Coordinates of C-alpha atoms in Angstrom, one line a residue:
X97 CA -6.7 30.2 8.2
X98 CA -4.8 27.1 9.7
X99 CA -3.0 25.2 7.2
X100 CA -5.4 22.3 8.3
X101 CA -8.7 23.6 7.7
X102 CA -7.3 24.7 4.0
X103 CA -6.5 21.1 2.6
X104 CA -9.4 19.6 0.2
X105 CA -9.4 16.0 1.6
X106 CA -10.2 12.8 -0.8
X107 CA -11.6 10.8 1.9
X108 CA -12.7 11.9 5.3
X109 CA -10.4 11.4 8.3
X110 CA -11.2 9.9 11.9
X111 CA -9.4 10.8 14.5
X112 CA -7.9 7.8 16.1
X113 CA -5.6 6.3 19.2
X114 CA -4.3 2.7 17.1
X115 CA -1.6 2.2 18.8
X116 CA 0.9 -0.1 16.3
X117 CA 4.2 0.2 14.4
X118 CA 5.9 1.6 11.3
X119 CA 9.1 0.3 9.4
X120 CA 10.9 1.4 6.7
X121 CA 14.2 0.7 5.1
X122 CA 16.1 3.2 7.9
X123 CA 14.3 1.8 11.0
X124 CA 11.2 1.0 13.1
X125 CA 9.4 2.7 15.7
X126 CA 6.2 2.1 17.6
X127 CA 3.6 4.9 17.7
X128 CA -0.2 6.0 17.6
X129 CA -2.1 6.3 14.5
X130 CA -3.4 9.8 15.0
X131 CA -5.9 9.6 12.0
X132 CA -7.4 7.5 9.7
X133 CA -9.0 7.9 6.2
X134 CA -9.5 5.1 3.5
X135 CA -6.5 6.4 2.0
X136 CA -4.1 7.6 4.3
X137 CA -3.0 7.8 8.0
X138 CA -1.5 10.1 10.1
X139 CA 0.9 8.4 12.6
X140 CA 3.0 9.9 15.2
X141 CA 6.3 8.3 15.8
X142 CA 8.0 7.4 19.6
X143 CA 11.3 7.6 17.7
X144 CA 12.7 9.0 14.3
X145 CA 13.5 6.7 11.8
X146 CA 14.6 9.0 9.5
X147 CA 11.0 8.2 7.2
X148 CA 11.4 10.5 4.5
X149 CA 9.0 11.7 1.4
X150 CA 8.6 9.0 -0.9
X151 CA 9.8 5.9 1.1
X152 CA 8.0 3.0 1.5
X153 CA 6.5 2.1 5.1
X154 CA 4.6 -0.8 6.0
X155 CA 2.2 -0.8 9.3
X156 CA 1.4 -3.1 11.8
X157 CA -1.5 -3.0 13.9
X158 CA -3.4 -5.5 16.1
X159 CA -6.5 -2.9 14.6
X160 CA -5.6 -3.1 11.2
X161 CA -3.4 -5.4 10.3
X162 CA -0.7 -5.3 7.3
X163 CA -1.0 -2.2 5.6
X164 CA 1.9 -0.2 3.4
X165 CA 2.2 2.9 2.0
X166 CA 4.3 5.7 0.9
X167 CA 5.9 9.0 3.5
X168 CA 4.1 12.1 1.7
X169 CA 4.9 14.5 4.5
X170 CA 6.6 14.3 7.6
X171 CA 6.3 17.1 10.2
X172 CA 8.4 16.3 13.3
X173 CA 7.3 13.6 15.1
X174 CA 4.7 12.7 12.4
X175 CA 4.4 11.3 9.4
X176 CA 1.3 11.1 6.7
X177 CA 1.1 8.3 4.8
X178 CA -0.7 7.4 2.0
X179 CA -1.6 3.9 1.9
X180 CA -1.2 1.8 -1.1
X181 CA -4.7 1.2 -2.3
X182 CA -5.8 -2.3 -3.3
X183 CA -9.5 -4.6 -2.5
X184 CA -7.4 -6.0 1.1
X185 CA -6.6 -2.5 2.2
X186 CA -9.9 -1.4 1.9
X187 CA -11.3 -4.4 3.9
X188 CA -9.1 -4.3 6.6
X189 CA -9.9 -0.3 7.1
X190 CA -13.9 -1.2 6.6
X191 CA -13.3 -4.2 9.3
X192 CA -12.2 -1.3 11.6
X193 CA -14.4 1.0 11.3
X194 CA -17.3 -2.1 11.7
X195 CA -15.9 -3.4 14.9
X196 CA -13.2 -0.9 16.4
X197 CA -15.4 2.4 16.1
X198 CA -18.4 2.8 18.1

């Protein structure tokens, strides 16, 4: 069984193509939001900016907005993220999925 289809997810996930930016304390790249749940994304990076497990990462999207997080995994050119929960994180993820996703 692929190591995907044997994760128990909190929240479902949407794939997505948000095109935007991460930053963290080692750099900044542009990239694509791969997938989207209320409590984490899945970004791919254009360039490695040495994101590792337990940094802080804030994202910028014309989509989403402000969001941050924390790195939990980063798998070559992609990194999950699990977003630091709060009532303006949820909004902004409920204000995409209202006009963004058809």
């Amino acid at each position: 069984m692929p190591y995907k289809d044997s994760v128990q997810r909190v929240s479902a996930r949407t794939q997505t193509q948000i095109t935007g930016n991460v930053s963290c304390k080692t750099g900044s790249s542009n990239g694509v939001v791969k997938d989207l749940s209320e409590e984490g994304i899945c970004f791919q990076l254009f360039f490695d900016i040495g994101a590792r497990t337990g940094q802080e990462v804030t994202i910028r999207s014309q989509e989403l907005g402000l969001l941050s997080g924390i790195v939990r995994w980063n798998r070559g050119d992609r990194i999950g993220i699990k977003l630091k929960l709060s009532s303006n994180t949820a909004a902004q993820i409920a204000s995409y999925y209202k006009f963004f996703q058809s």
